[in-house]
Structures are given as structure tokens and as C-alpha cells.
PDB file of N, CA and C in Angstrom:
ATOM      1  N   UNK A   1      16.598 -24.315 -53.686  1.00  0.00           N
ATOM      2  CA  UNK A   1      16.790 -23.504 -52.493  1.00  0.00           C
ATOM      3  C   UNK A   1      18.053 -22.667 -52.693  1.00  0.00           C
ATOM      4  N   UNK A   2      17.838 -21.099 -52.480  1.00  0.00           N
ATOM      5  CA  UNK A   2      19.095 -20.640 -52.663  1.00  0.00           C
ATOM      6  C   UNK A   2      20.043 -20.734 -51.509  1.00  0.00           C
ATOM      7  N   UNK A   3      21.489 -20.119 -51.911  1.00  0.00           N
ATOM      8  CA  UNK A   3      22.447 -20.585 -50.623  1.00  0.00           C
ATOM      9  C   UNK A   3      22.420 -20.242 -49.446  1.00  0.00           C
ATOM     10  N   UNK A   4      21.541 -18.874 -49.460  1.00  0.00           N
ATOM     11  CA  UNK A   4      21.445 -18.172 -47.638  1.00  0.00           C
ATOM     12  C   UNK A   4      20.675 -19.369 -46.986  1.00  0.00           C
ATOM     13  N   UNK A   5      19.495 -19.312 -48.329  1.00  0.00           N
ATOM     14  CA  UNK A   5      18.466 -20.356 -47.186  1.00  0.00           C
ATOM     15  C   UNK A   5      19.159 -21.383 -46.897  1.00  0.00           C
ATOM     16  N   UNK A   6      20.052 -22.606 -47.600  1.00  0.00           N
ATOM     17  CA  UNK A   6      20.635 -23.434 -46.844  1.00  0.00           C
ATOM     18  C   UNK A   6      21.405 -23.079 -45.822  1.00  0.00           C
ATOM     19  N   UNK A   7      22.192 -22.126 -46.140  1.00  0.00           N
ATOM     20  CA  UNK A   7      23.275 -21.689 -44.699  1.00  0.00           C
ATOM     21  C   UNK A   7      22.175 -21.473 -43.827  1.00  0.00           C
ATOM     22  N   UNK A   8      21.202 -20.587 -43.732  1.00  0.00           N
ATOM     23  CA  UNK A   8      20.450 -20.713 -42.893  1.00  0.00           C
ATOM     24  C   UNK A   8      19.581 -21.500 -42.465  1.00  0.00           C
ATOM     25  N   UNK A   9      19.434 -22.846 -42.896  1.00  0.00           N
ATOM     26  CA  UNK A   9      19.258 -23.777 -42.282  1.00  0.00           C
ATOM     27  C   UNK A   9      20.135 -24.472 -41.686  1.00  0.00           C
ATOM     28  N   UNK A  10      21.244 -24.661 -42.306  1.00  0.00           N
ATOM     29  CA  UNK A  10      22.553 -25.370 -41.322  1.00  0.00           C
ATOM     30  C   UNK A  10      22.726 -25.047 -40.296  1.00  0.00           C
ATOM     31  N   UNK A  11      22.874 -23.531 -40.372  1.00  0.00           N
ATOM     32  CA  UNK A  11      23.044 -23.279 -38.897  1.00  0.00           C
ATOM     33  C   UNK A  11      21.987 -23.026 -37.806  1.00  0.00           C
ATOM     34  N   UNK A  12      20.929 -23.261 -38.461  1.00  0.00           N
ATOM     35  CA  UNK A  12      19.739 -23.312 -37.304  1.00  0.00           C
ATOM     36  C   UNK A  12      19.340 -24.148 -36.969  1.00  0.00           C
ATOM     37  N   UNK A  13      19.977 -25.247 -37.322  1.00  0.00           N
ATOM     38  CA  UNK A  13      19.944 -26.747 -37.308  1.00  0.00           C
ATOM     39  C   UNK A  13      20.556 -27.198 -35.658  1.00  0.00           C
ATOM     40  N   UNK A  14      21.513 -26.380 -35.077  1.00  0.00           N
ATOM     41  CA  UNK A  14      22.058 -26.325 -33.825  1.00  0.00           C
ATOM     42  C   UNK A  14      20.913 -25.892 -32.807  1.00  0.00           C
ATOM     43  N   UNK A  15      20.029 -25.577 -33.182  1.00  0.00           N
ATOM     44  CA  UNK A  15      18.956 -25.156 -32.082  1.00  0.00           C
ATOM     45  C   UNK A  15      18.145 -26.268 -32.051  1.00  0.00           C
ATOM     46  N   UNK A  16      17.946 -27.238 -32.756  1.00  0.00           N
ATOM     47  CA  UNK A  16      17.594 -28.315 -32.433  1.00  0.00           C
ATOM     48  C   UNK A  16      15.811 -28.153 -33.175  1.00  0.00           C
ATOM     49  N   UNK A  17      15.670 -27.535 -33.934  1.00  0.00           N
ATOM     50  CA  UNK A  17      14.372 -27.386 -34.080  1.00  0.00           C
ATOM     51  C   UNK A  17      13.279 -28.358 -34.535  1.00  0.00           C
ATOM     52  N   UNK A  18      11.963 -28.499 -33.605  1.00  0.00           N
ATOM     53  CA  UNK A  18      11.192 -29.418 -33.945  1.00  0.00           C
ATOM     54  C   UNK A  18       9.996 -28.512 -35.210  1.00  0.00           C
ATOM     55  N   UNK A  19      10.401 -27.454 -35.542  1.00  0.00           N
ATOM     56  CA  UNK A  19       9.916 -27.084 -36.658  1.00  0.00           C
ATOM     57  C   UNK A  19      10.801 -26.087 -36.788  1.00  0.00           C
ATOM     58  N   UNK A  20      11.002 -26.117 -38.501  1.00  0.00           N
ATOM     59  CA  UNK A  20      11.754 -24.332 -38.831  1.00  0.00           C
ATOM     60  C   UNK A  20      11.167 -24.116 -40.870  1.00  0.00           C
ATOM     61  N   UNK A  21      10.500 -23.378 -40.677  1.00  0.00           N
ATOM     62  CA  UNK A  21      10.311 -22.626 -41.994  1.00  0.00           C
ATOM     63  C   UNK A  21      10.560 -21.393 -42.041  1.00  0.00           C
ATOM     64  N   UNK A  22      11.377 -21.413 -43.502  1.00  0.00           N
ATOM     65  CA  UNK A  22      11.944 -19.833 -43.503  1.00  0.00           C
ATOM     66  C   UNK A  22      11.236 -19.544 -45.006  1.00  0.00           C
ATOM     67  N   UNK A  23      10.449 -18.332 -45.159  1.00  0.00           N
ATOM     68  CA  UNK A  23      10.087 -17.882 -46.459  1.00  0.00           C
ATOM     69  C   UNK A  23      10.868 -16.938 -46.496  1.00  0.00           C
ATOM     70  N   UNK A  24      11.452 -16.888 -48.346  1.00  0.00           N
ATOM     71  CA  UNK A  24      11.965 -15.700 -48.638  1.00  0.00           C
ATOM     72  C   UNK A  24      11.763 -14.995 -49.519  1.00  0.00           C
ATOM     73  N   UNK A  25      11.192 -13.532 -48.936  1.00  0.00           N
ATOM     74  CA  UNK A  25      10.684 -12.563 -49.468  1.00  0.00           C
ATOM     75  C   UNK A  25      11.131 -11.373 -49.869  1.00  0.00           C
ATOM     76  N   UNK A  26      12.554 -11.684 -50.468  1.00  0.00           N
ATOM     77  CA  UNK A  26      13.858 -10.820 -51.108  1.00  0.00           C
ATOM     78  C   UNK A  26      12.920 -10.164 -52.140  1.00  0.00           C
ATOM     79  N   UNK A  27      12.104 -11.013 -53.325  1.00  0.00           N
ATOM     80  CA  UNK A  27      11.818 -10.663 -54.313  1.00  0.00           C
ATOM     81  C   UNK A  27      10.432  -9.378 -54.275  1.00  0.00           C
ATOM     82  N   UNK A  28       9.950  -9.396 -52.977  1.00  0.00           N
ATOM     83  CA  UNK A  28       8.804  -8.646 -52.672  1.00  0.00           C
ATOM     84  C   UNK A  28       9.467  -7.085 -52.350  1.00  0.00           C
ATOM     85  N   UNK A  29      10.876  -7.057 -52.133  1.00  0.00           N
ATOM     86  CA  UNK A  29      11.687  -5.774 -52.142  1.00  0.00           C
ATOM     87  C   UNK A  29      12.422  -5.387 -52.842  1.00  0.00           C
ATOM     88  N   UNK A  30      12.520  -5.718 -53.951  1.00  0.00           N
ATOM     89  CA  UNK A  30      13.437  -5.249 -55.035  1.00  0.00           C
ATOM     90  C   UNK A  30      13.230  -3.548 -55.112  1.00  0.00           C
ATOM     91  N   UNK A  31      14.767  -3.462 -55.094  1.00  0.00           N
ATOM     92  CA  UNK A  31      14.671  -1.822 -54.954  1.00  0.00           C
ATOM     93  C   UNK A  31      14.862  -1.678 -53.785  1.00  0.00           C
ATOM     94  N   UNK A  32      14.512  -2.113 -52.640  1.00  0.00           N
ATOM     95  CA  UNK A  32      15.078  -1.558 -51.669  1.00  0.00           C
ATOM     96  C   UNK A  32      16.351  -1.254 -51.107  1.00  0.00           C
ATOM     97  N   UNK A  33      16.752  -1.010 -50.569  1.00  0.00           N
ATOM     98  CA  UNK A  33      18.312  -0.123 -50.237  1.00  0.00           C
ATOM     99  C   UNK A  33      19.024  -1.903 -50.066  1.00  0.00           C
ATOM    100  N   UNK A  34      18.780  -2.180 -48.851  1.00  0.00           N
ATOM    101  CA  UNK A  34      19.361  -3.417 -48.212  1.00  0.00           C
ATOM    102  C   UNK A  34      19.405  -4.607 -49.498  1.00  0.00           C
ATOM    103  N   UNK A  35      17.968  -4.882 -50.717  1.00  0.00           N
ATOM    104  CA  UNK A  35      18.374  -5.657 -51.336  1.00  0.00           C
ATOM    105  C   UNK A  35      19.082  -5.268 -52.531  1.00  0.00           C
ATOM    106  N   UNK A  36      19.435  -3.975 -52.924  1.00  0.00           N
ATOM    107  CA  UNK A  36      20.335  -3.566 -53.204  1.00  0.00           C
ATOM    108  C   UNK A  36      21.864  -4.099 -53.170  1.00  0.00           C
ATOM    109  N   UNK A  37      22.451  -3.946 -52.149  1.00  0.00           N
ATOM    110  CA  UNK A  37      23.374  -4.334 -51.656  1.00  0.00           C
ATOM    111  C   UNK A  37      23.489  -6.356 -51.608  1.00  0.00           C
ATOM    112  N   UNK A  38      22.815  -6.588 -51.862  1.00  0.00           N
ATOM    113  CA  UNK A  38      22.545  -8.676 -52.014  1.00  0.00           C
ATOM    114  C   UNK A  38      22.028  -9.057 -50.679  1.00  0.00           C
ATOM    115  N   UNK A  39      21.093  -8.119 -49.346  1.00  0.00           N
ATOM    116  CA  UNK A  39      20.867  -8.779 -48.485  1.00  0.00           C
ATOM    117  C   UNK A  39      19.582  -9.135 -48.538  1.00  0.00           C
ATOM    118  N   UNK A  40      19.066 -10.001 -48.084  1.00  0.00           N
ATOM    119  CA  UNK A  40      17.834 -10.745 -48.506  1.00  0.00           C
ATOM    120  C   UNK A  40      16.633 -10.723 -47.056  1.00  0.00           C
ATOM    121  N   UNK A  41      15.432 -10.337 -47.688  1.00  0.00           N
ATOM    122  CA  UNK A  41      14.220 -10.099 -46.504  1.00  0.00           C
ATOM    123  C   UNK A  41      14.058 -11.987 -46.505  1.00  0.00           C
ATOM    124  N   UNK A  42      13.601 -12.173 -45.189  1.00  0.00           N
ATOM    125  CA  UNK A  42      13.328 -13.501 -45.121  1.00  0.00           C
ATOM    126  C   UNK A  42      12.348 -13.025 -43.417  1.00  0.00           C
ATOM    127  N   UNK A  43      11.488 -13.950 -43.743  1.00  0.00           N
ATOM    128  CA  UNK A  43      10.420 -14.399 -42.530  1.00  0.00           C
ATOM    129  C   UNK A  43      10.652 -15.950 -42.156  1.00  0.00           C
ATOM    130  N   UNK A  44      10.876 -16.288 -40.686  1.00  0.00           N
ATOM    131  CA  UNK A  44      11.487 -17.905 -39.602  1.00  0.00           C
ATOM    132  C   UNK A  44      10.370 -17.697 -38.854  1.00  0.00           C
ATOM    133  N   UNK A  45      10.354 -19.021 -38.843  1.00  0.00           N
ATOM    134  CA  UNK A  45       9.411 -19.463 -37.786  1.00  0.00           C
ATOM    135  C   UNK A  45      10.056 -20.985 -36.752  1.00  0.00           C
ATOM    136  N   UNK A  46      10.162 -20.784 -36.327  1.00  0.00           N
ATOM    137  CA  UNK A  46      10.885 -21.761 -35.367  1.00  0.00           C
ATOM    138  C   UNK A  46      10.480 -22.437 -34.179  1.00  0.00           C
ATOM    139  N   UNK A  47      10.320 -23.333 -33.934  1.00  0.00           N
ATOM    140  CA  UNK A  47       9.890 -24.404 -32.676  1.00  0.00           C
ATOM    141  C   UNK A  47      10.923 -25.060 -31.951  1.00  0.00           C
ATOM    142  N   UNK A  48      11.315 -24.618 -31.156  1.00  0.00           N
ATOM    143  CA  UNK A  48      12.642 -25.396 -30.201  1.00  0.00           C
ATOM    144  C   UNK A  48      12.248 -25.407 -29.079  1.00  0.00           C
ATOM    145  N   UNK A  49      12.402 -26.561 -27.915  1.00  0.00           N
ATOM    146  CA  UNK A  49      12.946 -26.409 -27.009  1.00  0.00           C
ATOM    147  C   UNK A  49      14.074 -25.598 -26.156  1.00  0.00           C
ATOM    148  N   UNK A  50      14.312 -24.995 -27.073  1.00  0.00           N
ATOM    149  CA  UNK A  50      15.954 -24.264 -26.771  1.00  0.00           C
ATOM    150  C   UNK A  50      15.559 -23.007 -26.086  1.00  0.00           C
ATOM    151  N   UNK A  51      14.119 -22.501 -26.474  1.00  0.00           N
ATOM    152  CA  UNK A  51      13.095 -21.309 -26.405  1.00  0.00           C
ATOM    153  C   UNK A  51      12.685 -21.178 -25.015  1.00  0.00           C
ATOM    154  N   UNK A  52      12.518 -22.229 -24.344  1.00  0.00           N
ATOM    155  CA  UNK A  52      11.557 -22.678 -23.010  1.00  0.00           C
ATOM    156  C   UNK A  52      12.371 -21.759 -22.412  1.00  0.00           C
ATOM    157  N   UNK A  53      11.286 -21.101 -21.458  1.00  0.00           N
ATOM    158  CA  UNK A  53      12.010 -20.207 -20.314  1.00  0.00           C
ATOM    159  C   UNK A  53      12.679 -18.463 -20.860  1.00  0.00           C
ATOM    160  N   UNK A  54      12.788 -18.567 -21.961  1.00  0.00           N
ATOM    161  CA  UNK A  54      13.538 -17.207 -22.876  1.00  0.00           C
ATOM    162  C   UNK A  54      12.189 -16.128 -23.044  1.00  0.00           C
ATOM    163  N   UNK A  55      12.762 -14.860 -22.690  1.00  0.00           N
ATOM    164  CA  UNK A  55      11.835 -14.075 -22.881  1.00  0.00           C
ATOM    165  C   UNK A  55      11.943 -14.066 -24.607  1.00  0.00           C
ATOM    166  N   UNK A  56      11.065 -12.859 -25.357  1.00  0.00           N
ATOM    167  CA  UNK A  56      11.396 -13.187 -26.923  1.00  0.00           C
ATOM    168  C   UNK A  56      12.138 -12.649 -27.260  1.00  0.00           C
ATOM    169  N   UNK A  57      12.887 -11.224 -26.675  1.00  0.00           N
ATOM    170  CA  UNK A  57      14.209 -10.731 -26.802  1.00  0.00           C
ATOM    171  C   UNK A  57      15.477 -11.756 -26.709  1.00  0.00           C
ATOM    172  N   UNK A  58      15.371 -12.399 -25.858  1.00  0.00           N
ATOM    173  CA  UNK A  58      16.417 -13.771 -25.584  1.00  0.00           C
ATOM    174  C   UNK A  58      16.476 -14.647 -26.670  1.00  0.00           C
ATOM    175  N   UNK A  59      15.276 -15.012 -27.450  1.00  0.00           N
ATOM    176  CA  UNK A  59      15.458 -15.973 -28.403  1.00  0.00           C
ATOM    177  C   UNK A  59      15.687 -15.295 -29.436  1.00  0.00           C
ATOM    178  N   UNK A  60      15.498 -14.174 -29.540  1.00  0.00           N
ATOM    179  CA  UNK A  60      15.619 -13.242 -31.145  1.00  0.00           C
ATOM    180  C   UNK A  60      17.487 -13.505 -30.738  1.00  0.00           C
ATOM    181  N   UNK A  61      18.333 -12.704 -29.869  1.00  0.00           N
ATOM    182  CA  UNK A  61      19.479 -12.506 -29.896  1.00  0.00           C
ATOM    183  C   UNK A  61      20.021 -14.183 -29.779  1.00  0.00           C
ATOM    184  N   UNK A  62      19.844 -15.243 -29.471  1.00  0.00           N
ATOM    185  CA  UNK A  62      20.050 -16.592 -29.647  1.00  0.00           C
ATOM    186  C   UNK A  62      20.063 -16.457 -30.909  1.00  0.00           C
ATOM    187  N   UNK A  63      18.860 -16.525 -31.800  1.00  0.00           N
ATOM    188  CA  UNK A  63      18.669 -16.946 -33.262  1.00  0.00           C
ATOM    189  C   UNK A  63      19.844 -16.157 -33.962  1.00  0.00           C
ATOM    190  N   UNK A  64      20.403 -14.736 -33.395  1.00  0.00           N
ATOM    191  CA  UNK A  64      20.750 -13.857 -34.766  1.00  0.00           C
ATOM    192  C   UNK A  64      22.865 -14.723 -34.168  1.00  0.00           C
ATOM    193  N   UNK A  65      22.888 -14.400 -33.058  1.00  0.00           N
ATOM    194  CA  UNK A  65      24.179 -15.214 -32.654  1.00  0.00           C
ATOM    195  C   UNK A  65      24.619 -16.509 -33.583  1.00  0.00           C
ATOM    196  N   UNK A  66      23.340 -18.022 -33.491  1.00  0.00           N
ATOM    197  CA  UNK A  66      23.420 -18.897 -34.097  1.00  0.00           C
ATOM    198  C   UNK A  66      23.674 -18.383 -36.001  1.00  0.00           C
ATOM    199  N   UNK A  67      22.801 -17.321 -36.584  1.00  0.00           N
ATOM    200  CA  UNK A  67      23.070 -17.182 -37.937  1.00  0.00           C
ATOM    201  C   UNK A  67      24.461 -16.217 -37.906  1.00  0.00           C
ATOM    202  N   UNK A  68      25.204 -15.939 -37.149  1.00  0.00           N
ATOM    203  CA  UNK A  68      26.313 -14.986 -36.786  1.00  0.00           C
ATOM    204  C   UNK A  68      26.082 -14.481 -38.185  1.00  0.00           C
ATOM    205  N   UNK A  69      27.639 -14.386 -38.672  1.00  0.00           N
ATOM    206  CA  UNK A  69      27.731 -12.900 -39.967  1.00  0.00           C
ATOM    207  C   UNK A  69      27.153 -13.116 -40.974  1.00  0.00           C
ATOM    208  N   UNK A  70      26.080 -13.895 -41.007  1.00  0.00           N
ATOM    209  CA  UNK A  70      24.878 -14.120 -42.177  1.00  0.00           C
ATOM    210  C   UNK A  70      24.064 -12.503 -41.832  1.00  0.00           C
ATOM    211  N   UNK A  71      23.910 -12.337 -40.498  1.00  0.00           N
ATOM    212  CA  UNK A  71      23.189 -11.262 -40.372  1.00  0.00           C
ATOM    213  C   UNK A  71      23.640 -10.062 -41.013  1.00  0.00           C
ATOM    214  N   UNK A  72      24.838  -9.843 -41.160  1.00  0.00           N
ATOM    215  CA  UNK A  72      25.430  -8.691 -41.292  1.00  0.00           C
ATOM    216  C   UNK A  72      25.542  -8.500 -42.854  1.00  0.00           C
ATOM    217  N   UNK A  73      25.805 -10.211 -43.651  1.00  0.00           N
ATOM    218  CA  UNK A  73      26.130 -10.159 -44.987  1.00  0.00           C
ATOM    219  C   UNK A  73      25.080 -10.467 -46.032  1.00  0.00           C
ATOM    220  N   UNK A  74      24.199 -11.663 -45.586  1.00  0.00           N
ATOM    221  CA  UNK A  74      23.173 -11.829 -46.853  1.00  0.00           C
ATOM    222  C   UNK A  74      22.091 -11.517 -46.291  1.00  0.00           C
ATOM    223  N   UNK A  75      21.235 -11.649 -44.767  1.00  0.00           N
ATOM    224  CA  UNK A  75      20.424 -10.953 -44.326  1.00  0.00           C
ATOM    225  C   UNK A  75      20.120  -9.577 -44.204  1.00  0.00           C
ATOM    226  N   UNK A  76      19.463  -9.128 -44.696  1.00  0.00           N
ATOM    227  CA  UNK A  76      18.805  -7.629 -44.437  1.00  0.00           C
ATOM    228  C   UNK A  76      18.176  -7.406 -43.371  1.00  0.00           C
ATOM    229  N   UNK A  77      16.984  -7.881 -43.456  1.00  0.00           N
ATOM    230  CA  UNK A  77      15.661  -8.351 -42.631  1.00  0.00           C
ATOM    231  C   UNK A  77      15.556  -9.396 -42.163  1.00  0.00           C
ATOM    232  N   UNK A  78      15.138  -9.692 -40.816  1.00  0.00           N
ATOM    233  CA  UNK A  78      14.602 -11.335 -40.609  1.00  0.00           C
ATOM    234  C   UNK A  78      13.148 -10.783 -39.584  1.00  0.00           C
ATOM    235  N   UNK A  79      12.263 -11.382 -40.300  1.00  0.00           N
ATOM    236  CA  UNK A  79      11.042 -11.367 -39.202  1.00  0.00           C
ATOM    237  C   UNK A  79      10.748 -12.653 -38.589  1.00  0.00           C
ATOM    238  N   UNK A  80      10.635 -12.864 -37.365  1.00  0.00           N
ATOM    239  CA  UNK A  80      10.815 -13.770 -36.206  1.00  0.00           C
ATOM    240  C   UNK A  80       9.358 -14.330 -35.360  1.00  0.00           C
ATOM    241  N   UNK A  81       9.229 -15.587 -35.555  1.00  0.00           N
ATOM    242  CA  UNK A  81       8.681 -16.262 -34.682  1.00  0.00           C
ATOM    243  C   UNK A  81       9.165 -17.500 -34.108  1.00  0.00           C
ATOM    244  N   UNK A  82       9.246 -17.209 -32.385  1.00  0.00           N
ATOM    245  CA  UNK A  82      10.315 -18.080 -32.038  1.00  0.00           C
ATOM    246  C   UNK A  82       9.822 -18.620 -31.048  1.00  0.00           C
ATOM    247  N   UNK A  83       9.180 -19.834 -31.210  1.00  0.00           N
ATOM    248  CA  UNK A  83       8.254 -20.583 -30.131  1.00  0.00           C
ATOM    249  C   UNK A  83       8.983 -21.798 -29.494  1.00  0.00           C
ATOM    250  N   UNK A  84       8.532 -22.235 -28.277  1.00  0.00           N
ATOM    251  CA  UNK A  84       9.324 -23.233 -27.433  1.00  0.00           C
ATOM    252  C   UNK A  84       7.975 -24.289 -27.872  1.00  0.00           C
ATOM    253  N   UNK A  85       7.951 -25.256 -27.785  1.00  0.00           N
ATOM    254  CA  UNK A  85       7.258 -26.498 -28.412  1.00  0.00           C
ATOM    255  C   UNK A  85       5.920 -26.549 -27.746  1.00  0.00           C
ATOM    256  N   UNK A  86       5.879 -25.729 -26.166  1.00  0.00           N
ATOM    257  CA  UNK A  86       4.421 -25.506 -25.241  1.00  0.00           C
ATOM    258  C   UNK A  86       3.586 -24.534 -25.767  1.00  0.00           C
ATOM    259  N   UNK A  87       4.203 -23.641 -26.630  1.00  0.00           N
ATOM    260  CA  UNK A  87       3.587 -22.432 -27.070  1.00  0.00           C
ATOM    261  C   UNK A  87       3.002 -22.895 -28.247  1.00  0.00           C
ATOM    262  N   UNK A  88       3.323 -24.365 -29.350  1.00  0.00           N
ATOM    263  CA  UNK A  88       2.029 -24.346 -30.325  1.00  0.00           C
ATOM    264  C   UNK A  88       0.924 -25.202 -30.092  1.00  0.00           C
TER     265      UNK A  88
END
């Protein structure tokens, strides 16, 4: 596992998740501007309780808060599915 993905599991680890898979699909963009620079495309999928009641704008800005300056430094991209535990 490379190191974003662990950091990004550590810290998504605070949301309490009863599921979290993250694929990373850095290597499907080579060449692109962002992975250029070392930031990495990645697709989450996430199951929390933490979700209940959050519109999906609410849980996207939760999730990117919890990965704070990961977003800015090794993330490029993150594509988001962010379900509360009623929704699977």
C-alpha cells in the first residue's frame, strides 16, 4: 500500500467507518497535469454513520476537512461515495 493510501486511511479512520475502500487510479493518468506534479487520482467509498442526516455536499466537505492538506498535496482527484449505513 502506498503512503497516501495509508495516510488516507488513518485519517478516515476518525469517521468511524463501517466500510472504506479506496482504489487508486494515479496510474490510469499518467501525464496528466495534476499527476504530474505527485498528486494522485483515487476513487472512496465509504459507509459511516457519521453520514446520517448529511446532504452529499455535507459529507463530501466532512471527508475532504478529515483528509485536510492531503487534499491540496498528494490528492489530485478524489471521486466520492459517501453512504450512511441505511443507504446500503
Amino acid at each position: 500500500m502506498s503512503d497516501t493510501l495509508a495516510l488516507m486511511r488513518d485519517r478516515l479512520a476518525e469517521l468511524a467507518p463501517e466500510h472504506l475502500d479506496i482504489e487508486d487510479e494515479s496510474a490510469q493518468h499518467a501525464g496528466h497535469a495534476g499527476a504530474r506534479s505527485g498528486g494522485g487520482h483515487y476513487q472512496l467509498t465509504i459507509v459511516s454513520a457519521r453520514f446520517a442526516g448529511l446532504s452529499r455536499l455535507e459529507r463530501q466537505r466532512l471527508i475532504y476537512s478529515t483528509l485536510g492538506d492531503l487534499m491540496s498535496t498528494r490528492i489530485h482527484a478524489l471521486g466520492i461515495r459517501a453512504l450512511s449505513p441505511e443507504e446500503i
